[in-house]
Structures are given as structure tokens and as C-alpha cells.
């Protein structure tokens, strides 16, 4: 079955330290992978995506993510966390054989990132 | 550009009442989606549309209906609201069949409480 997992409900990190938010998926074929961020009482904002090419993709606000096909992972990273990065982060995957060509996404359950000053 | 807008922002209903949530986008996107967000469950797809006049069921369609009479609007209806439909509802849109542009753009959400 196609699925997306974010194994950590919450990640705590001190400001200035590197952060990692994990995402793994199970699928056959080549998925499209996305990260979104949700600030309190707001909609989801697109951060970055992997479609093809370089496994390391860079996105908004200094975030980057690394696609690892052998481990079926797409972890979100940032070298130096800011308090303002505190938010809910969602990994999402578009599977190539999920509903055909509709751009439908499957979302993980979200990881709350808390950056302490 | 306003992007994706949703009305209303908040609503409280009694069990059995009906209502319609409106989503509008000004990006000329072909595809539109309705999700619900519940704690610990991420976002789940209710219905979606790949073009004006077409709709399809998503992961959790029961109790909801949709219509896409105009390309820029996507309506979500609850005919007889139930407490289990208490949730935050998000609309999203995306370009159609454009792999490199597959990301979805989200509205600010509607917080619905059914008593």
C-alpha cells in the first residue's frame, strides 16, 4: 500500500542548531515529494519539492531536503534553526500510480517543530 | 493575486443543518481539492476536480458533495451536518498535468464545529 510516514510527532531543537524532520514513504515507481509548513491558524505553505534530478533540493527560508531512493526517505533539514521556524511540517507524496494524472497527494500526519531560544 | 481564498473562516452548525463552503482561486489552475485536517491524522482528501464541470471522490467523501460550475470556484456542501464533520477544511489548487509544477496551493482554511 502507498503510504507516507512522519515518525516523530514533535522535534525539539535549540536555536542555532541544525534540525532534521523525517519523512519516509512506501511506493513503487518514482514519486514526487513535497514539504509544506503550517503556521498556527494558517493554511499550508509550500516549502520545496523533489521531482527529478539532484537528490538535494533547496527551498524557502533556508530549508533543504535530501531524497534517498534506497531508503525511501525525504528528510527536511536546515543548518541553523530559528525560533520563527517553529511550526507544523507536513511531508506529502504524489505517487505515479495513485489516481492517474490528477496531482493528488498523500500527506503525512505532520511533525511539530519547536525551536527553543 | 489573492491566490486561494475560502469563505467562511469560521462556522458553527447544529447537527442536521446544511452549509456550503466556497473556495475561489485566481491562478487559472485546472485542478482543485478539498481536504479536512484532524489532529494526528494529517490532511485527508475529500473530493477533487480536474476541470470545470468534473468532480471525483477522494479518500473520505461520505457526507459531502461538491460542484465545480466555474473553473475558479470549487464548492463543498454538507447536506446534513454531523459532529464527526467537526474539522478544519482546506481548499487547494494546482496546475494540471504539469509535473514540474505539481505543488498545490492552499487556502487559509475554514474551521467548522458541529454541535
Coordinates of C-alpha atoms in Angstrom, one line a residue:
Chain A
X1 CA 0.0 0.0 0.0
X2 CA 1.1 3.5 -0.7
X3 CA 1.8 5.5 2.4
X4 CA 3.8 8.3 3.9
X5 CA 5.2 8.3 7.4
X6 CA 6.5 11.1 9.6
X7 CA 7.8 9.0 12.6
X8 CA 8.1 12.0 15.0
X9 CA 5.1 13.8 16.3
X10 CA 7.4 16.6 17.7
X11 CA 11.0 17.6 17.2
X12 CA 12.7 19.9 19.7
X13 CA 15.8 21.8 18.8
X14 CA 17.7 24.8 20.2
X15 CA 18.0 27.9 18.1
X16 CA 21.2 27.9 16.1
X17 CA 21.4 24.1 16.0
X18 CA 20.8 22.0 12.9
X19 CA 17.4 20.5 12.5
X20 CA 16.0 17.4 10.7
X21 CA 12.4 16.4 10.2
X22 CA 12.0 12.9 8.9
X23 CA 9.8 11.5 6.2
X24 CA 9.6 8.1 4.7
X25 CA 7.3 6.6 2.1
X26 CA 6.4 3.3 0.6
X27 CA 5.7 3.2 -3.1
X28 CA 6.7 1.6 -6.4
X29 CA 7.8 3.8 -9.1
X30 CA 9.2 7.3 -8.9
X31 CA 7.2 9.6 -6.6
X32 CA 7.1 13.4 -6.4
X33 CA 7.9 14.6 -2.9
X34 CA 6.9 17.8 -1.2
X35 CA 7.3 19.6 2.1
X36 CA 4.8 22.1 3.4
X37 CA 4.8 24.2 6.5
X38 CA 1.7 25.3 8.5
X39 CA 1.9 28.2 11.0
X40 CA -0.8 28.4 13.7
X41 CA -4.3 29.2 12.2
X42 CA -2.9 29.4 8.7
X43 CA -3.1 27.3 5.6
X44 CA -0.2 25.1 4.3
X45 CA 2.6 26.9 2.6
X46 CA 4.8 25.1 0.0
X47 CA 8.5 24.8 1.0
X48 CA 10.2 22.6 -1.6
X49 CA 9.8 19.6 -3.9
X50 CA 11.7 16.8 -5.5
X51 CA 10.6 15.8 -8.9
X52 CA 13.8 14.5 -10.5
X53 CA 17.5 15.3 -10.8
X54 CA 19.8 16.3 -7.9
X55 CA 18.9 14.5 -4.7
X56 CA 19.4 17.6 -2.6
X57 CA 16.8 20.2 -3.2
X58 CA 16.7 23.7 -1.7
X59 CA 13.6 25.6 -0.8
X60 CA 12.2 28.6 1.0
X61 CA 13.5 30.0 4.3
X62 CA 16.8 28.2 4.1
X63 CA 15.3 24.7 4.2
X64 CA 16.6 21.8 2.1
X65 CA 15.7 18.2 1.8
X66 CA 17.5 15.1 0.6
X67 CA 15.9 12.4 -1.5
X68 CA 17.2 8.9 -0.7
X69 CA 15.7 6.4 -3.1
X70 CA 17.3 3.3 -1.4
X71 CA 15.9 4.3 2.0
X72 CA 12.7 5.8 0.5
X73 CA 13.2 8.9 2.6
X74 CA 12.9 12.6 2.1
X75 CA 14.1 14.3 5.3
X76 CA 13.8 18.0 5.7
X77 CA 16.9 19.8 7.0
X78 CA 18.1 23.3 8.0
X79 CA 21.7 24.0 9.1
X80 CA 20.7 26.6 11.8
X81 CA 17.2 26.7 13.3
X82 CA 15.4 29.9 14.1
X83 CA 12.6 30.4 16.7
X84 CA 10.4 31.6 13.8
X85 CA 10.8 28.1 12.2
X86 CA 8.5 26.7 14.9
X87 CA 5.5 25.3 13.1
X88 CA 3.8 22.1 11.9
X89 CA 5.6 20.5 8.9
X90 CA 4.0 18.1 6.5
X91 CA 5.6 15.7 4.1
X92 CA 3.5 14.9 1.0
X93 CA 3.9 12.5 -1.8
X94 CA 2.4 12.2 -5.3
X95 CA 2.5 8.6 -6.3
X96 CA 2.8 7.9 -10.0
X97 CA 0.0 5.3 -10.0
X98 CA -2.3 6.9 -7.5
X99 CA -5.4 8.1 -9.2
X100 CA -3.7 8.7 -12.5
X101 CA -2.7 12.2 -13.6
X102 CA -4.5 14.2 -11.0
X103 CA -1.7 15.6 -8.9
X104 CA -3.4 14.0 -5.8
X105 CA -1.1 14.0 -2.8
X106 CA -0.9 11.8 0.2
X107 CA 0.1 13.7 3.4
X108 CA 2.0 12.5 6.4
X109 CA 0.5 13.2 9.8
X110 CA 2.7 16.1 10.5
X111 CA 5.6 16.9 12.8
X112 CA 5.6 19.8 15.2
X113 CA 8.9 21.6 15.2
X114 CA 9.6 23.5 18.4
X115 CA 12.7 25.7 18.4
X116 CA 13.8 27.0 21.8
X117 CA 15.6 30.3 22.2
Chain B
X1 CA -3.3 37.9 -6.8
X2 CA -5.3 36.7 -3.9
X3 CA -4.3 33.1 -4.5
X4 CA -6.8 30.7 -2.9
X5 CA -9.5 32.1 -0.7
X6 CA -12.1 30.4 1.4
X7 CA -15.3 31.6 2.9
X8 CA -16.4 31.5 5.6
X9 CA -13.4 31.4 8.0
X10 CA -15.4 30.0 10.9
X11 CA -18.8 28.4 11.3
X12 CA -20.8 26.6 14.0
X13 CA -23.6 24.3 12.9
X14 CA -26.2 22.2 14.7
X15 CA -26.5 18.6 13.8
X16 CA -28.6 18.2 10.7
X17 CA -28.1 21.6 9.3
X18 CA -26.6 22.2 5.9
X19 CA -24.0 24.6 4.6
X20 CA -21.7 25.3 1.7
X21 CA -18.1 26.2 1.8
X22 CA -16.8 28.3 -1.1
X23 CA -13.3 28.1 -2.5
X24 CA -12.0 30.5 -5.1
X25 CA -8.7 30.7 -6.9
X26 CA -7.4 33.3 -9.3
X27 CA -4.3 31.4 -10.6
X28 CA -6.2 29.8 -13.5
X29 CA -5.5 26.3 -12.1
X30 CA -7.1 23.4 -13.6
X31 CA -7.2 21.2 -10.5
X32 CA -8.8 21.9 -7.2
X33 CA -9.1 19.9 -4.0
X34 CA -10.9 19.8 -0.7
X35 CA -9.2 18.4 2.4
X36 CA -10.1 18.0 6.0
X37 CA -7.5 18.3 8.8
X38 CA -7.9 16.5 12.0
X39 CA -5.5 16.2 14.9
X40 CA -3.0 13.4 14.4
X41 CA -4.4 12.5 11.0
X42 CA -2.8 15.0 8.7
X43 CA -4.8 16.1 5.7
X44 CA -7.3 13.8 4.1
X45 CA -8.7 14.3 0.6
X46 CA -12.5 14.6 0.5
X47 CA -13.2 15.4 -3.2
X48 CA -11.3 16.9 -6.1
X49 CA -11.8 18.3 -9.5
X50 CA -9.6 18.1 -12.6
X51 CA -11.5 20.7 -14.5
X52 CA -14.7 22.7 -14.8
X53 CA -17.8 20.5 -14.6
X54 CA -15.9 17.5 -13.3
X55 CA -15.5 16.1 -9.8
X56 CA -14.3 12.9 -8.2
X57 CA -14.2 11.3 -4.8
X58 CA -11.2 11.3 -2.6
X59 CA -10.3 9.3 0.5
X60 CA -13.2 10.4 2.7
X61 CA -16.1 11.6 0.6
X62 CA -19.1 10.4 2.6
X63 CA -21.4 13.1 3.9
X64 CA -20.0 15.7 1.4
X65 CA -20.9 16.9 -2.1
X66 CA -19.0 19.2 -4.4
X67 CA -19.6 21.2 -7.5
X68 CA -17.3 23.0 -10.0
X69 CA -19.5 25.0 -12.2
X70 CA -16.8 27.6 -12.9
X71 CA -13.1 27.0 -13.3
X72 CA -12.2 29.4 -10.5
X73 CA -14.7 28.1 -7.9
X74 CA -15.0 24.8 -6.0
X75 CA -17.9 24.4 -3.6
X76 CA -18.1 21.9 -0.8
X77 CA -21.5 21.1 0.6
X78 CA -22.6 19.4 3.8
X79 CA -26.3 18.3 3.4
X80 CA -26.9 17.2 7.0
X81 CA -24.0 18.0 9.3
X82 CA -22.8 15.6 11.9
X83 CA -20.5 16.1 14.9
X84 CA -17.9 13.8 13.1
X85 CA -17.6 16.6 10.5
X86 CA -16.2 19.0 13.0
X87 CA -12.8 19.8 11.4
X88 CA -10.7 22.4 9.7
X89 CA -11.3 22.3 5.9
X90 CA -8.7 23.4 3.4
X91 CA -9.1 24.0 -0.3
X92 CA -6.2 23.8 -2.6
X93 CA -5.5 24.1 -6.3
X94 CA -2.7 23.2 -8.8
X95 CA -1.8 23.3 -12.4
X96 CA -3.0 20.4 -14.4
X97 CA -0.7 17.7 -15.7
X98 CA 2.4 19.8 -15.2
X99 CA 4.8 17.5 -13.3
X100 CA 7.4 20.1 -12.6
X101 CA 4.6 22.4 -11.3
X102 CA 2.7 19.8 -9.3
X103 CA 2.7 21.6 -6.0
X104 CA -0.7 22.5 -4.5
X105 CA -1.5 26.0 -3.2
X106 CA -3.7 26.1 -0.1
X107 CA -6.3 28.5 1.2
X108 CA -6.4 29.7 4.8
X109 CA -8.9 27.2 6.0
X110 CA -12.5 27.1 7.4
X111 CA -12.9 26.0 11.0
X112 CA -16.2 24.1 11.3
X113 CA -17.8 23.0 14.5
X114 CA -20.9 20.8 14.5
X115 CA -22.8 20.7 17.8

